[in-house]
Tab-separated table of C-alpha atoms in Angstrom:
chain	number	residue	atom	x	y	z
A	8	PRO	CA	-3.332	84.433	-3.899
A	9	TRP	CA	0.103	84.482	-5.559
A	10	GLY	CA	0.473	80.650	-5.707
A	11	TRP	CA	2.824	80.154	-2.774
A	12	ILE	CA	2.421	79.161	0.775
A	13	VAL	CA	2.838	82.234	3.063
A	14	GLY	CA	6.006	82.072	5.133
A	15	THR	CA	7.470	78.981	3.497
A	16	GLY	CA	8.754	80.239	0.157
A	17	VAL	CA	7.146	77.209	-1.469
A	18	PHE	CA	4.890	77.527	-4.341
A	19	LEU	CA	1.626	75.517	-4.576
A	20	ASP	CA	2.583	74.271	-8.023
A	21	VAL	CA	5.737	72.708	-6.557
A	22	VAL	CA	3.721	71.003	-3.805
A	23	ALA	CA	1.163	69.762	-6.196
A	24	ALA	CA	3.923	68.474	-8.619
A	25	GLU	CA	5.686	66.724	-5.586
A	26	THR	CA	2.379	65.302	-4.372
A	27	ALA	CA	1.578	64.027	-7.912
A	28	LEU	CA	5.068	62.447	-8.205
A	29	LEU	CA	4.716	60.807	-4.794
A	30	THR	CA	1.217	59.567	-5.692
A	31	ARG	CA	2.638	58.066	-8.917
A	32	ARG	CA	5.436	56.416	-7.064
A	33	VAL	CA	3.154	54.984	-4.396
A	34	THR	CA	0.713	53.791	-7.033
A	35	ALA	CA	3.601	52.213	-9.046
A	36	VAL	CA	4.900	50.429	-5.890
A	37	ALA	CA	1.324	49.342	-4.954
A	38	LEU	CA	0.812	47.987	-8.479
A	39	LEU	CA	4.178	46.192	-8.437
A	40	THR	CA	3.328	44.680	-5.073
A	41	LEU	CA	-0.105	43.684	-6.235
A	42	LEU	CA	1.550	42.085	-9.370
A	43	CYS	CA	4.105	40.287	-7.228
A	44	VAL	CA	1.322	39.020	-4.920
A	45	ALA	CA	-0.793	37.988	-7.910
A	46	LEU	CA	2.301	36.169	-9.450
A	47	LEU	CA	3.187	34.478	-6.150
A	48	SER	CA	-0.411	33.409	-5.648
A	49	GLY	CA	-0.602	32.066	-9.227
A	50	PHE	CA	2.628	30.075	-8.586
A	51	VAL	CA	1.433	28.658	-5.354
A	52	THR	CA	-1.842	27.673	-6.906
A	53	TRP	CA	0.060	26.091	-9.870
A	54	GLN	CA	2.339	24.212	-7.471
A	55	HIS	CA	-0.695	23.011	-5.483
A	56	ALA	CA	-2.377	21.877	-8.624
A	57	ALA	CA	0.909	20.133	-9.791
A	58	ALA	CA	1.233	18.481	-6.384
A	59	GLU	CA	-2.388	17.316	-6.515
A	60	LEU	CA	-1.982	15.893	-9.979
A	61	ARG	CA	1.173	14.003	-8.797
A	62	ARG	CA	-0.790	12.750	-5.826
A	63	ARG	CA	-3.662	11.500	-7.960
A	64	ARG	CA	-1.211	9.820	-10.321
A	65	ALA	CA	0.642	8.050	-7.466
A	66	LEU	CA	-2.758	6.862	-6.060
A	67	GLU	CA	-3.767	5.597	-9.392
A	68	ALA	CA	-0.416	3.845	-9.799
A	69	LEU	CA	-0.860	2.289	-6.392
A	70	ARG	CA	-4.415	1.140	-7.189
A	71	VAL	CA	-3.181	-0.436	-10.454
A	72	THR	CA	-0.249	-2.150	-8.547
A	73	GLU	CA	-2.646	-3.479	-5.915
A	74	GLU	CA	-5.056	-4.666	-8.539
A	75	ASN	CA	-2.112	-6.436	-10.380
A	76	TYR	CA	-1.007	-8.033	-7.120
A	77	ARG	CA	-4.514	-9.247	-6.277
A	78	THR	CA	-4.984	-10.651	-9.840
A	79	ILE	CA	-1.585	-12.545	-9.781
A	80	PHE	CA	-2.132	-13.635	-6.094
A	81	ASP	CA	-5.720	-14.913	-6.799
A	82	SER	CA	-4.820	-16.468	-10.212
A	83	ALA	CA	-2.202	-18.717	-8.707
A	84	THR	CA	-2.870	-22.443	-9.099
A	85	ASP	CA	-1.530	-23.177	-5.671
A	86	GLY	CA	-3.032	-22.047	-2.344
A	87	MET	CA	-1.070	-19.098	-0.847
A	88	VAL	CA	-1.284	-17.486	2.583
A	89	ILE	CA	0.667	-14.770	4.039
A	90	HIS	CA	1.127	-14.536	7.869
A	91	ASP	CA	2.923	-12.178	10.172
A	92	ALA	CA	6.109	-13.749	11.317
A	93	ALA	CA	6.002	-12.262	14.827
A	94	THR	CA	2.291	-12.931	15.711
A	95	GLY	CA	1.262	-15.689	13.283
A	96	ALA	CA	-1.734	-13.537	12.327
A	97	VAL	CA	-2.923	-14.212	8.726
A	98	VAL	CA	-2.424	-11.062	6.584
A	99	ASP	CA	-3.844	-12.479	3.333
A	100	ALA	CA	-4.824	-15.583	1.426
A	101	ASN	CA	-5.600	-16.276	-2.118
A	102	ARG	CA	-8.805	-17.734	-3.564
A	103	LYS	CA	-7.265	-21.191	-4.146
A	104	TYR	CA	-6.208	-21.429	-0.413
A	105	LEU	CA	-9.727	-20.320	0.642
A	106	ALA	CA	-11.370	-22.825	-1.679
A	107	ASP	CA	-8.916	-25.763	-0.670
A	108	THR	CA	-9.425	-25.187	3.150
A	109	GLY	CA	-12.947	-23.999	3.288
A	110	TYR	CA	-12.090	-20.990	5.389
A	111	THR	CA	-13.103	-17.454	4.735
A	112	LEU	CA	-10.356	-14.688	4.897
A	113	ASP	CA	-12.130	-13.165	8.008
A	114	GLU	CA	-12.015	-16.545	9.633
A	115	LEU	CA	-8.366	-16.967	8.924
A	116	ARG	CA	-7.574	-13.481	10.279
A	117	ARG	CA	-9.132	-14.371	13.593
A	118	LEU	CA	-7.036	-17.501	13.996
A	119	PRO	CA	-3.288	-17.918	14.410
A	120	PHE	CA	-1.667	-19.506	11.384
A	121	SER	CA	-0.198	-22.288	13.557
A	122	ILE	CA	-3.715	-23.475	14.443
A	123	VAL	CA	-4.976	-23.160	10.834
A	124	ALA	CA	-1.948	-25.108	9.694
A	125	CYS	CA	-2.213	-27.917	12.102
A	126	GLY	CA	-3.082	-31.249	10.740
A	127	VAL	CA	-2.645	-34.927	11.142
A	128	GLY	CA	0.221	-36.798	12.768
A	129	ASP	CA	3.353	-34.801	13.223
A	130	CYS	CA	1.731	-31.769	11.522
A	131	THR	CA	1.385	-29.883	14.808
A	132	PRO	CA	0.917	-26.265	15.621
A	133	GLN	CA	4.424	-26.304	17.297
A	134	ARG	CA	6.010	-27.839	14.164
A	135	ALA	CA	4.172	-25.264	11.953
A	136	ALA	CA	5.431	-22.398	14.210
A	137	ALA	CA	8.975	-23.764	14.156
A	138	LEU	CA	9.036	-24.090	10.326
A	139	SER	CA	7.536	-20.575	9.998
A	140	ALA	CA	10.165	-19.113	12.322
A	141	ALA	CA	12.959	-20.786	10.272
A	142	ALA	CA	11.533	-19.341	7.043
A	143	ALA	CA	11.084	-15.899	8.523
A	144	ALA	CA	14.833	-15.997	9.581
A	145	GLY	CA	15.767	-16.563	6.056
A	146	HIS	CA	15.775	-20.363	5.734
A	147	PRO	CA	13.119	-21.352	3.251
A	148	GLN	CA	11.309	-24.473	4.015
A	149	ARG	CA	9.563	-27.211	2.048
A	150	VAL	CA	7.608	-30.047	3.623
A	151	GLU	CA	4.827	-32.450	2.928
A	152	TRP	CA	2.009	-31.701	5.266
A	153	GLU	CA	-1.330	-33.304	5.991
A	154	ALA	CA	-3.449	-30.380	6.810
A	155	LEU	CA	-7.083	-30.336	8.004
A	156	THR	CA	-9.716	-28.334	6.115
A	157	ARG	CA	-12.318	-26.278	8.001
A	158	ASP	CA	-14.687	-29.261	8.063
A	159	GLY	CA	-11.977	-31.682	9.312
A	160	ARG	CA	-11.252	-33.371	5.980
A	161	PRO	CA	-7.419	-34.150	5.648
A	162	ILE	CA	-5.564	-32.965	2.603
A	163	LYS	CA	-2.002	-33.680	1.672
A	164	VAL	CA	-0.105	-30.659	0.558
A	165	GLU	CA	3.548	-29.821	-0.201
A	166	ILE	CA	4.166	-26.542	1.548
A	167	SER	CA	6.918	-23.972	0.734
A	168	LEU	CA	7.601	-21.374	3.318
A	169	LYS	CA	9.622	-18.241	2.553
A	170	GLY	CA	10.273	-15.126	4.721
A	171	ILE	CA	9.096	-11.916	2.887
A	172	ASN	CA	8.608	-8.287	3.852
A	173	VAL	CA	5.239	-6.790	3.399
A	174	GLY	CA	5.904	-3.052	3.860
A	175	THR	CA	7.611	-2.763	7.083
A	176	ARG	CA	6.285	-6.094	8.370
A	177	ARG	CA	8.192	-9.395	8.369
A	178	CYS	CA	5.857	-12.085	7.080
A	179	VAL	CA	6.016	-15.662	5.884
A	180	LEU	CA	4.559	-16.635	2.459
A	181	ALA	CA	3.237	-20.246	2.637
A	182	THR	CA	2.512	-21.813	-0.746
A	183	GLY	CA	0.725	-25.108	-0.633
A	184	HIS	CA	0.365	-27.505	-3.560
A	185	ASP	CA	-2.400	-30.019	-3.213
A	186	LEU	CA	-1.060	-33.662	-3.512
A	187	THR	CA	-4.322	-35.407	-2.700
A	188	GLU	CA	-4.946	-36.397	-6.370
A	189	ARG	CA	-1.346	-37.485	-6.766
A	190	TYR	CA	-1.607	-39.779	-3.771
A	191	ARG	CA	-4.993	-41.032	-4.808
A	192	ALA	CA	-3.604	-42.011	-8.305
A	193	GLU	CA	-0.661	-43.753	-6.653
A	194	GLU	CA	-2.961	-45.708	-4.411
A	195	GLU	CA	-5.147	-46.708	-7.413
A	196	ARG	CA	-2.008	-47.991	-9.340
A	197	ARG	CA	-0.956	-50.202	-6.459
């Protein structure tokens, strides 16, 4: 009745004031915590969005690079084939190589390069493998080769072999310049 708690010597107004002060402080701390969580959440979301944007840009750059590689590779006027130096497995071939030999890329990938590269005379799988190994070891090779197309037709080519790295894989790039027309013209002149 007199505004104080019996036996404590504390007035109810003091308790109410202290309770209000504590409520304001707890509310302020809660609001500050909520603000920090909201800011942190916004920062994390922004970082995620920025990382996603960087990832998409990197993927687009990779796509453009691969497209440029494919365009250049397929536009070459000489046949090109890339094969794994360790296994001889064909990794890739350009359009000119496929057109000259009559193979599809899927067929080439199922055959060891030394078999695909074998031909007439001393153009054997063993010689192809030895030349390829030398090229992979850092000693570029250039030879005239009489290869056989898929249908068994011989074609004379000048082949250049060079060791290259494709990603983490050691490969050999074989570039073949068709000499058939040159030899035919020389025969006609004789």
